[in-house]
PDB file of C-alpha atoms in Angstrom:
ATOM      1  CA  UNK A   1     140.690 -64.992  -4.760  1.00  0.00           C
ATOM      2  CA  UNK A   2     140.318 -68.611  -3.515  1.00  0.00           C
ATOM      3  CA  UNK A   3     142.290 -69.089  -0.496  1.00  0.00           C
ATOM      4  CA  UNK A   4     145.292 -71.720  -0.247  1.00  0.00           C
ATOM      5  CA  UNK A   5     143.035 -73.454   2.581  1.00  0.00           C
ATOM      6  CA  UNK A   6     139.985 -73.603   0.600  1.00  0.00           C
ATOM      7  CA  UNK A   7     141.843 -74.773  -2.565  1.00  0.00           C
ATOM      8  CA  UNK A   8     143.738 -77.500  -0.375  1.00  0.00           C
ATOM      9  CA  UNK A   9     140.182 -78.424   1.143  1.00  0.00           C
ATOM     10  CA  UNK A  10     138.526 -78.946  -2.255  1.00  0.00           C
ATOM     11  CA  UNK A  11     141.480 -81.199  -3.464  1.00  0.00           C
ATOM     12  CA  UNK A  12     141.128 -83.364  -0.423  1.00  0.00           C
ATOM     13  CA  UNK A  13     137.567 -83.598  -0.697  1.00  0.00           C
ATOM     14  CA  UNK A  14     137.925 -84.720  -4.193  1.00  0.00           C
ATOM     15  CA  UNK A  15     140.464 -87.491  -3.499  1.00  0.00           C
ATOM     16  CA  UNK A  16     138.096 -88.620  -0.239  1.00  0.00           C
ATOM     17  CA  UNK A  17     140.170 -87.337   2.664  1.00  0.00           C
ATOM     18  CA  UNK A  18     138.773 -85.238   5.514  1.00  0.00           C
ATOM     19  CA  UNK A  19     138.665 -81.373   5.218  1.00  0.00           C
ATOM     20  CA  UNK A  20     141.355 -79.639   7.176  1.00  0.00           C
ATOM     21  CA  UNK A  21     138.370 -77.463   8.462  1.00  0.00           C
ATOM     22  CA  UNK A  22     136.597 -80.312   9.814  1.00  0.00           C
ATOM     23  CA  UNK A  23     136.803 -81.211  13.665  1.00  0.00           C
ATOM     24  CA  UNK A  24     137.347 -84.736  14.481  1.00  0.00           C
ATOM     25  CA  UNK A  25     134.974 -86.044  17.196  1.00  0.00           C
ATOM     26  CA  UNK A  26     136.878 -88.021  20.052  1.00  0.00           C
ATOM     27  CA  UNK A  27     134.613 -90.139  22.337  1.00  0.00           C
ATOM     28  CA  UNK A  28     135.529 -89.693  25.944  1.00  0.00           C
ATOM     29  CA  UNK A  29     137.166 -92.657  27.341  1.00  0.00           C
ATOM     30  CA  UNK A  30     135.246 -94.314  29.929  1.00  0.00           C
ATOM     31  CA  UNK A  31     136.874 -94.196  33.631  1.00  0.00           C
ATOM     32  CA  UNK A  32     136.283 -97.640  35.584  1.00  0.00           C
ATOM     33  CA  UNK A  33     135.878 -97.123  39.188  1.00  0.00           C
ATOM     34  CA  UNK A  34     136.056 -99.978  41.670  1.00  0.00           C
ATOM     35  CA  UNK A  35     134.216 -99.720  44.936  1.00  0.00           C
ATOM     36  CA  UNK A  36     134.866-102.581  47.409  1.00  0.00           C
ATOM     37  CA  UNK A  37     132.112-102.390  49.910  1.00  0.00           C
ATOM     38  CA  UNK A  38     130.613-104.140  52.780  1.00  0.00           C
ATOM     39  CA  UNK A  39     127.930-106.990  51.870  1.00  0.00           C
ATOM     40  CA  UNK A  40     125.171-104.963  53.520  1.00  0.00           C
ATOM     41  CA  UNK A  41     125.631-102.062  51.302  1.00  0.00           C
ATOM     42  CA  UNK A  42     125.013-103.998  48.050  1.00  0.00           C
ATOM     43  CA  UNK A  43     121.455-103.018  47.771  1.00  0.00           C
ATOM     44  CA  UNK A  44     121.641 -99.444  48.396  1.00  0.00           C
ATOM     45  CA  UNK A  45     124.816 -98.993  46.295  1.00  0.00           C
ATOM     46  CA  UNK A  46     123.179-100.832  43.463  1.00  0.00           C
ATOM     47  CA  UNK A  47     120.264 -98.311  43.387  1.00  0.00           C
ATOM     48  CA  UNK A  48     122.447 -95.382  43.531  1.00  0.00           C
ATOM     49  CA  UNK A  49     124.663 -96.356  40.709  1.00  0.00           C
ATOM     50  CA  UNK A  50     122.360 -95.623  37.696  1.00  0.00           C
ATOM     51  CA  UNK A  51     121.478 -92.351  39.382  1.00  0.00           C
ATOM     52  CA  UNK A  52     125.043 -91.466  39.854  1.00  0.00           C
ATOM     53  CA  UNK A  53     125.710 -92.420  36.177  1.00  0.00           C
ATOM     54  CA  UNK A  54     123.067 -90.273  34.630  1.00  0.00           C
ATOM     55  CA  UNK A  55     124.975 -87.338  35.922  1.00  0.00           C
ATOM     56  CA  UNK A  56     128.694 -89.026  35.163  1.00  0.00           C
ATOM     57  CA  UNK A  57     127.922 -91.079  31.728  1.00  0.00           C
ATOM     58  CA  UNK A  58     131.904 -91.457  31.435  1.00  0.00           C
ATOM     59  CA  UNK A  59     132.030 -93.198  34.853  1.00  0.00           C
ATOM     60  CA  UNK A  60     131.753 -97.129  34.758  1.00  0.00           C
ATOM     61  CA  UNK A  61     130.876 -98.299  38.230  1.00  0.00           C
ATOM     62  CA  UNK A  62     131.809-101.615  39.448  1.00  0.00           C
ATOM     63  CA  UNK A  63     131.285-103.052  42.846  1.00  0.00           C
ATOM     64  CA  UNK A  64     133.125-105.671  44.914  1.00  0.00           C
ATOM     65  CA  UNK A  65     131.050-106.750  47.927  1.00  0.00           C
ATOM     66  CA  UNK A  66     132.065-109.100  50.792  1.00  0.00           C
ATOM     67  CA  UNK A  67     133.004-109.039  54.288  1.00  0.00           C
ATOM     68  CA  UNK A  68     134.878-105.939  55.464  1.00  0.00           C
ATOM     69  CA  UNK A  69     137.681-108.038  56.799  1.00  0.00           C
ATOM     70  CA  UNK A  70     138.171-109.784  53.427  1.00  0.00           C
ATOM     71  CA  UNK A  71     138.037-106.778  51.285  1.00  0.00           C
ATOM     72  CA  UNK A  72     140.817-105.326  53.771  1.00  0.00           C
ATOM     73  CA  UNK A  73     142.921-108.393  53.075  1.00  0.00           C
ATOM     74  CA  UNK A  74     142.359-107.955  49.105  1.00  0.00           C
ATOM     75  CA  UNK A  75     143.336-104.390  49.319  1.00  0.00           C
ATOM     76  CA  UNK A  76     146.485-105.020  51.466  1.00  0.00           C
ATOM     77  CA  UNK A  77     147.342-107.628  48.816  1.00  0.00           C
ATOM     78  CA  UNK A  78     147.097-105.053  46.009  1.00  0.00           C
ATOM     79  CA  UNK A  79     143.522-105.162  44.695  1.00  0.00           C
ATOM     80  CA  UNK A  80     143.015-102.365  42.415  1.00  0.00           C
ATOM     81  CA  UNK A  81     140.412-100.742  44.482  1.00  0.00           C
ATOM     82  CA  UNK A  82     139.359 -97.039  44.232  1.00  0.00           C
ATOM     83  CA  UNK A  83     137.342 -96.645  47.132  1.00  0.00           C
ATOM     84  CA  UNK A  84     136.836 -98.851  50.336  1.00  0.00           C
ATOM     85  CA  UNK A  85     133.651 -98.805  52.324  1.00  0.00           C
ATOM     86  CA  UNK A  86     133.663-100.953  55.489  1.00  0.00           C
ATOM     87  CA  UNK A  87     131.128-101.605  58.069  1.00  0.00           C
ATOM     88  CA  UNK A  88     133.150-101.101  60.752  1.00  0.00           C
ATOM     89  CA  UNK A  89     136.014 -98.390  61.949  1.00  0.00           C
ATOM     90  CA  UNK A  90     138.618-101.252  62.499  1.00  0.00           C
ATOM     91  CA  UNK A  91     139.174-102.261  58.838  1.00  0.00           C
ATOM     92  CA  UNK A  92     139.804 -98.533  57.551  1.00  0.00           C
ATOM     93  CA  UNK A  93     142.112 -97.931  60.718  1.00  0.00           C
ATOM     94  CA  UNK A  94     144.242-100.859  59.515  1.00  0.00           C
ATOM     95  CA  UNK A  95     144.590 -99.471  56.140  1.00  0.00           C
ATOM     96  CA  UNK A  96     145.341 -96.093  57.467  1.00  0.00           C
ATOM     97  CA  UNK A  97     148.026 -97.369  59.551  1.00  0.00           C
ATOM     98  CA  UNK A  98     149.719 -98.854  56.430  1.00  0.00           C
ATOM     99  CA  UNK A  99     149.450 -95.671  54.626  1.00  0.00           C
ATOM    100  CA  UNK A 100     147.272 -96.935  51.775  1.00  0.00           C
ATOM    101  CA  UNK A 101     144.597 -94.241  52.194  1.00  0.00           C
ATOM    102  CA  UNK A 102     144.438 -90.776  50.889  1.00  0.00           C
ATOM    103  CA  UNK A 103     144.566 -88.332  53.807  1.00  0.00           C
ATOM    104  CA  UNK A 104     141.317 -86.460  54.271  1.00  0.00           C
ATOM    105  CA  UNK A 105     139.283 -88.658  52.305  1.00  0.00           C
ATOM    106  CA  UNK A 106     137.867 -90.702  55.306  1.00  0.00           C
ATOM    107  CA  UNK A 107     134.224 -90.020  55.981  1.00  0.00           C
ATOM    108  CA  UNK A 108     131.490 -91.712  57.775  1.00  0.00           C
ATOM    109  CA  UNK A 109     128.536 -92.117  55.134  1.00  0.00           C
ATOM    110  CA  UNK A 110     125.957 -94.151  57.295  1.00  0.00           C
ATOM    111  CA  UNK A 111     125.052 -95.961  60.462  1.00  0.00           C
ATOM    112  CA  UNK A 112     123.268 -99.162  61.234  1.00  0.00           C
ATOM    113  CA  UNK A 113     121.580-101.397  64.062  1.00  0.00           C
ATOM    114  CA  UNK A 114     122.035-104.898  65.002  1.00  0.00           C
ATOM    115  CA  UNK A 115     118.877-106.917  65.476  1.00  0.00           C
ATOM    116  CA  UNK A 116     118.170-110.757  66.318  1.00  0.00           C
ATOM    117  CA  UNK A 117     116.130-112.323  63.734  1.00  0.00           C
ATOM    118  CA  UNK A 118     113.986-115.758  63.370  1.00  0.00           C
ATOM    119  CA  UNK A 119     112.649-117.549  60.366  1.00  0.00           C
ATOM    120  CA  UNK A 120     109.324-115.476  59.597  1.00  0.00           C
ATOM    121  CA  UNK A 121     106.936-118.540  60.308  1.00  0.00           C
ATOM    122  CA  UNK A 122     108.791-119.651  63.730  1.00  0.00           C
ATOM    123  CA  UNK A 123     107.874-118.670  67.219  1.00  0.00           C
ATOM    124  CA  UNK A 124     109.084-118.807  70.963  1.00  0.00           C
ATOM    125  CA  UNK A 125     112.024-116.712  70.459  1.00  0.00           C
ATOM    126  CA  UNK A 126     111.117-113.393  72.258  1.00  0.00           C
ATOM    127  CA  UNK A 127     114.529-112.257  73.430  1.00  0.00           C
ATOM    128  CA  UNK A 128     118.276-112.753  73.294  1.00  0.00           C
ATOM    129  CA  UNK A 129     117.932-114.978  76.320  1.00  0.00           C
ATOM    130  CA  UNK A 130     115.792-117.650  74.372  1.00  0.00           C
ATOM    131  CA  UNK A 131     118.732-118.491  72.438  1.00  0.00           C
ATOM    132  CA  UNK A 132     119.813-120.609  75.583  1.00  0.00           C
ATOM    133  CA  UNK A 133     116.542-122.789  74.855  1.00  0.00           C
ATOM    134  CA  UNK A 134     117.059-126.071  73.866  1.00  0.00           C
ATOM    135  CA  UNK A 135     114.759-125.928  70.918  1.00  0.00           C
ATOM    136  CA  UNK A 136     117.126-123.343  69.371  1.00  0.00           C
ATOM    137  CA  UNK A 137     119.903-125.343  67.907  1.00  0.00           C
ATOM    138  CA  UNK A 138     121.586-123.369  65.397  1.00  0.00           C
ATOM    139  CA  UNK A 139     122.451-119.532  65.571  1.00  0.00           C
ATOM    140  CA  UNK A 140     124.028-118.001  62.586  1.00  0.00           C
ATOM    141  CA  UNK A 141     126.495-114.844  63.174  1.00  0.00           C
ATOM    142  CA  UNK A 142     129.215-113.496  60.828  1.00  0.00           C
ATOM    143  CA  UNK A 143     132.909-114.521  61.508  1.00  0.00           C
ATOM    144  CA  UNK A 144     133.952-112.277  64.165  1.00  0.00           C
ATOM    145  CA  UNK A 145     137.446-111.860  62.895  1.00  0.00           C
ATOM    146  CA  UNK A 146     136.427-110.673  59.544  1.00  0.00           C
ATOM    147  CA  UNK A 147     132.834-109.990  59.659  1.00  0.00           C
ATOM    148  CA  UNK A 148     131.925-106.651  61.465  1.00  0.00           C
ATOM    149  CA  UNK A 149     128.239-107.924  62.045  1.00  0.00           C
ATOM    150  CA  UNK A 150     129.873-110.893  63.652  1.00  0.00           C
ATOM    151  CA  UNK A 151     132.239-108.712  65.838  1.00  0.00           C
ATOM    152  CA  UNK A 152     129.168-106.725  66.970  1.00  0.00           C
ATOM    153  CA  UNK A 153     127.255-109.983  67.683  1.00  0.00           C
ATOM    154  CA  UNK A 154     129.753-111.399  69.694  1.00  0.00           C
ATOM    155  CA  UNK A 155     130.016-108.148  71.712  1.00  0.00           C
ATOM    156  CA  UNK A 156     126.635-108.280  72.471  1.00  0.00           C
ATOM    157  CA  UNK A 157     126.372-111.757  73.515  1.00  0.00           C
ATOM    158  CA  UNK A 158     129.261-111.383  75.881  1.00  0.00           C
ATOM    159  CA  UNK A 159     127.791-108.422  77.404  1.00  0.00           C
ATOM    160  CA  UNK A 160     124.565-110.375  77.967  1.00  0.00           C
ATOM    161  CA  UNK A 161     126.849-113.246  79.414  1.00  0.00           C
ATOM    162  CA  UNK A 162     125.336-115.534  76.999  1.00  0.00           C
ATOM    163  CA  UNK A 163     128.465-116.358  74.787  1.00  0.00           C
ATOM    164  CA  UNK A 164     129.980-119.310  76.785  1.00  0.00           C
ATOM    165  CA  UNK A 165     126.448-120.714  76.865  1.00  0.00           C
ATOM    166  CA  UNK A 166     125.480-120.818  73.273  1.00  0.00           C
ATOM    167  CA  UNK A 167     128.835-120.758  71.585  1.00  0.00           C
ATOM    168  CA  UNK A 168     128.489-124.579  70.810  1.00  0.00           C
ATOM    169  CA  UNK A 169     125.412-123.460  68.682  1.00  0.00           C
ATOM    170  CA  UNK A 170     127.048-120.718  66.722  1.00  0.00           C
ATOM    171  CA  UNK A 171     127.350-121.184  62.689  1.00  0.00           C
ATOM    172  CA  UNK A 172     129.762-118.813  61.331  1.00  0.00           C
ATOM    173  CA  UNK A 173     129.204-117.113  57.979  1.00  0.00           C
ATOM    174  CA  UNK A 174     131.726-115.342  55.627  1.00  0.00           C
ATOM    175  CA  UNK A 175     129.366-112.049  55.518  1.00  0.00           C
ATOM    176  CA  UNK A 176     126.078-110.707  56.872  1.00  0.00           C
ATOM    177  CA  UNK A 177     124.065-111.803  53.835  1.00  0.00           C
ATOM    178  CA  UNK A 178     124.970-115.241  54.298  1.00  0.00           C
ATOM    179  CA  UNK A 179     123.790-115.179  58.099  1.00  0.00           C
ATOM    180  CA  UNK A 180     120.583-113.685  56.584  1.00  0.00           C
ATOM    181  CA  UNK A 181     120.271-116.597  53.873  1.00  0.00           C
ATOM    182  CA  UNK A 182     120.821-119.125  56.648  1.00  0.00           C
ATOM    183  CA  UNK A 183     117.805-117.765  58.776  1.00  0.00           C
ATOM    184  CA  UNK A 184     115.784-117.281  55.627  1.00  0.00           C
ATOM    185  CA  UNK A 185     116.002-120.924  54.778  1.00  0.00           C
ATOM    186  CA  UNK A 186     115.709-122.463  58.250  1.00  0.00           C
ATOM    187  CA  UNK A 187     119.342-123.832  58.271  1.00  0.00           C
ATOM    188  CA  UNK A 188     119.646-121.420  61.309  1.00  0.00           C
ATOM    189  CA  UNK A 189     116.903-121.180  64.164  1.00  0.00           C
ATOM    190  CA  UNK A 190     118.123-117.340  64.668  1.00  0.00           C
ATOM    191  CA  UNK A 191     120.780-114.822  63.576  1.00  0.00           C
ATOM    192  CA  UNK A 192     122.280-111.519  64.360  1.00  0.00           C
ATOM    193  CA  UNK A 193     122.193-109.181  61.119  1.00  0.00           C
ATOM    194  CA  UNK A 194     121.637-105.414  60.561  1.00  0.00           C
ATOM    195  CA  UNK A 195     118.179-103.739  60.666  1.00  0.00           C
ATOM    196  CA  UNK A 196     118.794-102.974  56.953  1.00  0.00           C
ATOM    197  CA  UNK A 197     119.162-106.659  55.887  1.00  0.00           C
ATOM    198  CA  UNK A 198     116.113-107.573  57.845  1.00  0.00           C
ATOM    199  CA  UNK A 199     114.273-104.724  56.238  1.00  0.00           C
ATOM    200  CA  UNK A 200     114.718-106.412  52.678  1.00  0.00           C
ATOM    201  CA  UNK A 201     113.665-109.957  53.555  1.00  0.00           C
ATOM    202  CA  UNK A 202     110.006-111.035  53.892  1.00  0.00           C
ATOM    203  CA  UNK A 203     111.352-114.384  55.146  1.00  0.00           C
ATOM    204  CA  UNK A 204     112.654-113.441  58.600  1.00  0.00           C
ATOM    205  CA  UNK A 205     111.273-111.398  61.446  1.00  0.00           C
ATOM    206  CA  UNK A 206     113.144-108.887  63.852  1.00  0.00           C
ATOM    207  CA  UNK A 207     112.774-110.331  67.520  1.00  0.00           C
ATOM    208  CA  UNK A 208     114.572-107.435  69.114  1.00  0.00           C
ATOM    209  CA  UNK A 209     117.214-104.868  68.532  1.00  0.00           C
ATOM    210  CA  UNK A 210     120.483-105.017  70.454  1.00  0.00           C
ATOM    211  CA  UNK A 211     120.809-102.175  72.721  1.00  0.00           C
ATOM    212  CA  UNK A 212     123.585-100.065  71.192  1.00  0.00           C
ATOM    213  CA  UNK A 213     125.501 -99.764  74.616  1.00  0.00           C
ATOM    214  CA  UNK A 214     126.239-103.504  74.304  1.00  0.00           C
ATOM    215  CA  UNK A 215     128.473-102.869  71.002  1.00  0.00           C
ATOM    216  CA  UNK A 216     130.968-100.594  69.360  1.00  0.00           C
ATOM    217  CA  UNK A 217     129.136 -98.043  67.086  1.00  0.00           C
ATOM    218  CA  UNK A 218     128.009 -99.629  64.003  1.00  0.00           C
ATOM    219  CA  UNK A 219     129.296 -97.054  61.257  1.00  0.00           C
ATOM    220  CA  UNK A 220     130.225 -97.303  57.672  1.00  0.00           C
ATOM    221  CA  UNK A 221     133.579 -95.366  57.019  1.00  0.00           C
ATOM    222  CA  UNK A 222     134.579 -94.702  53.471  1.00  0.00           C
ATOM    223  CA  UNK A 223     138.062 -93.694  52.161  1.00  0.00           C
ATOM    224  CA  UNK A 224     139.920 -93.413  48.900  1.00  0.00           C
ATOM    225  CA  UNK A 225     142.905 -95.586  48.285  1.00  0.00           C
ATOM    226  CA  UNK A 226     146.246 -94.110  47.348  1.00  0.00           C
ATOM    227  CA  UNK A 227     146.642 -96.566  44.728  1.00  0.00           C
ATOM    228  CA  UNK A 228     143.663 -95.683  42.793  1.00  0.00           C
ATOM    229  CA  UNK A 229     144.129 -94.315  39.192  1.00  0.00           C
ATOM    230  CA  UNK A 230     141.119 -92.107  39.137  1.00  0.00           C
ATOM    231  CA  UNK A 231     141.379 -90.329  42.296  1.00  0.00           C
ATOM    232  CA  UNK A 232     139.117 -87.385  41.190  1.00  0.00           C
ATOM    233  CA  UNK A 233     136.543 -89.589  39.872  1.00  0.00           C
ATOM    234  CA  UNK A 234     136.745 -91.581  43.447  1.00  0.00           C
ATOM    235  CA  UNK A 235     136.460 -88.355  45.119  1.00  0.00           C
ATOM    236  CA  UNK A 236     133.459 -87.288  43.086  1.00  0.00           C
ATOM    237  CA  UNK A 237     131.608 -90.458  43.947  1.00  0.00           C
ATOM    238  CA  UNK A 238     132.251 -90.337  47.359  1.00  0.00           C
ATOM    239  CA  UNK A 239     130.941 -86.737  47.684  1.00  0.00           C
ATOM    240  CA  UNK A 240     127.944 -88.063  45.622  1.00  0.00           C
ATOM    241  CA  UNK A 241     127.002 -90.341  48.640  1.00  0.00           C
ATOM    242  CA  UNK A 242     126.474 -87.643  50.741  1.00  0.00           C
ATOM    243  CA  UNK A 243     124.180 -85.893  48.595  1.00  0.00           C
ATOM    244  CA  UNK A 244     120.462 -85.312  49.148  1.00  0.00           C
ATOM    245  CA  UNK A 245     119.593 -88.022  46.536  1.00  0.00           C
ATOM    246  CA  UNK A 246     121.901 -90.594  47.957  1.00  0.00           C
ATOM    247  CA  UNK A 247     120.633 -89.771  51.244  1.00  0.00           C
ATOM    248  CA  UNK A 248     117.098 -90.415  50.422  1.00  0.00           C
ATOM    249  CA  UNK A 249     118.154 -93.938  49.234  1.00  0.00           C
ATOM    250  CA  UNK A 250     120.040 -94.782  52.440  1.00  0.00           C
ATOM    251  CA  UNK A 251     116.952 -93.733  54.423  1.00  0.00           C
ATOM    252  CA  UNK A 252     114.790 -95.988  52.079  1.00  0.00           C
ATOM    253  CA  UNK A 253     116.749 -99.042  52.943  1.00  0.00           C
ATOM    254  CA  UNK A 254     116.913 -98.261  56.720  1.00  0.00           C
ATOM    255  CA  UNK A 255     120.322 -96.821  57.207  1.00  0.00           C
ATOM    256  CA  UNK A 256     120.863 -94.066  59.775  1.00  0.00           C
ATOM    257  CA  UNK A 257     122.350 -90.890  58.460  1.00  0.00           C
ATOM    258  CA  UNK A 258     125.324 -89.658  60.297  1.00  0.00           C
TER     259      UNK A 258
END
């Protein structure tokens, strides 16, 4: 005896409709994840992206790079950020105080060093104290109020008692990559950037690294935002950044692992 289902299936096929026994294939919708991160992280995060998406093909990663202070302001003003990675503790602290972070998601993913750089073809600058010399006319640093690299630079220059003497020479940039570009192009005679930024450029050379006792610890804290619509995916990516695969890429670019 032909079952009712089989008979009905035969009729449906005959008139061009799908069989009751067929299983529809539903494509899994893409999850869009927005990571707002300090400009100094752009090379390492861009290299990590395809590696992560191989294991998480339904995740569509988007990055928003800039100065940590500017990114903090964007988040406070309602930017739809899932994850924030700052180049300093201060910006993440400020968001936590405003109750914008998911408790327990803060973690430090990397550390860095501050270095004094000059154009690759220049000579004569061998220490921070040479910044007082008349031939050094422009010194690029990040804007200290919004760019952590600039904040660290000011701390170092003040500790060395150079700040009052060279303040008139300072050229402020909106992020650390702009500082690097200014030195690369010769628009600045020197600049203070992270060792990881210096490492990616053939157009600058490192004069000296700043003594770590002269500035706050250079750390990269990460946190997941409460307004995230993809909390689980954000937490998964955060954990991936602490994996051996991701750590290898951080080390490749010169970051110090916590």
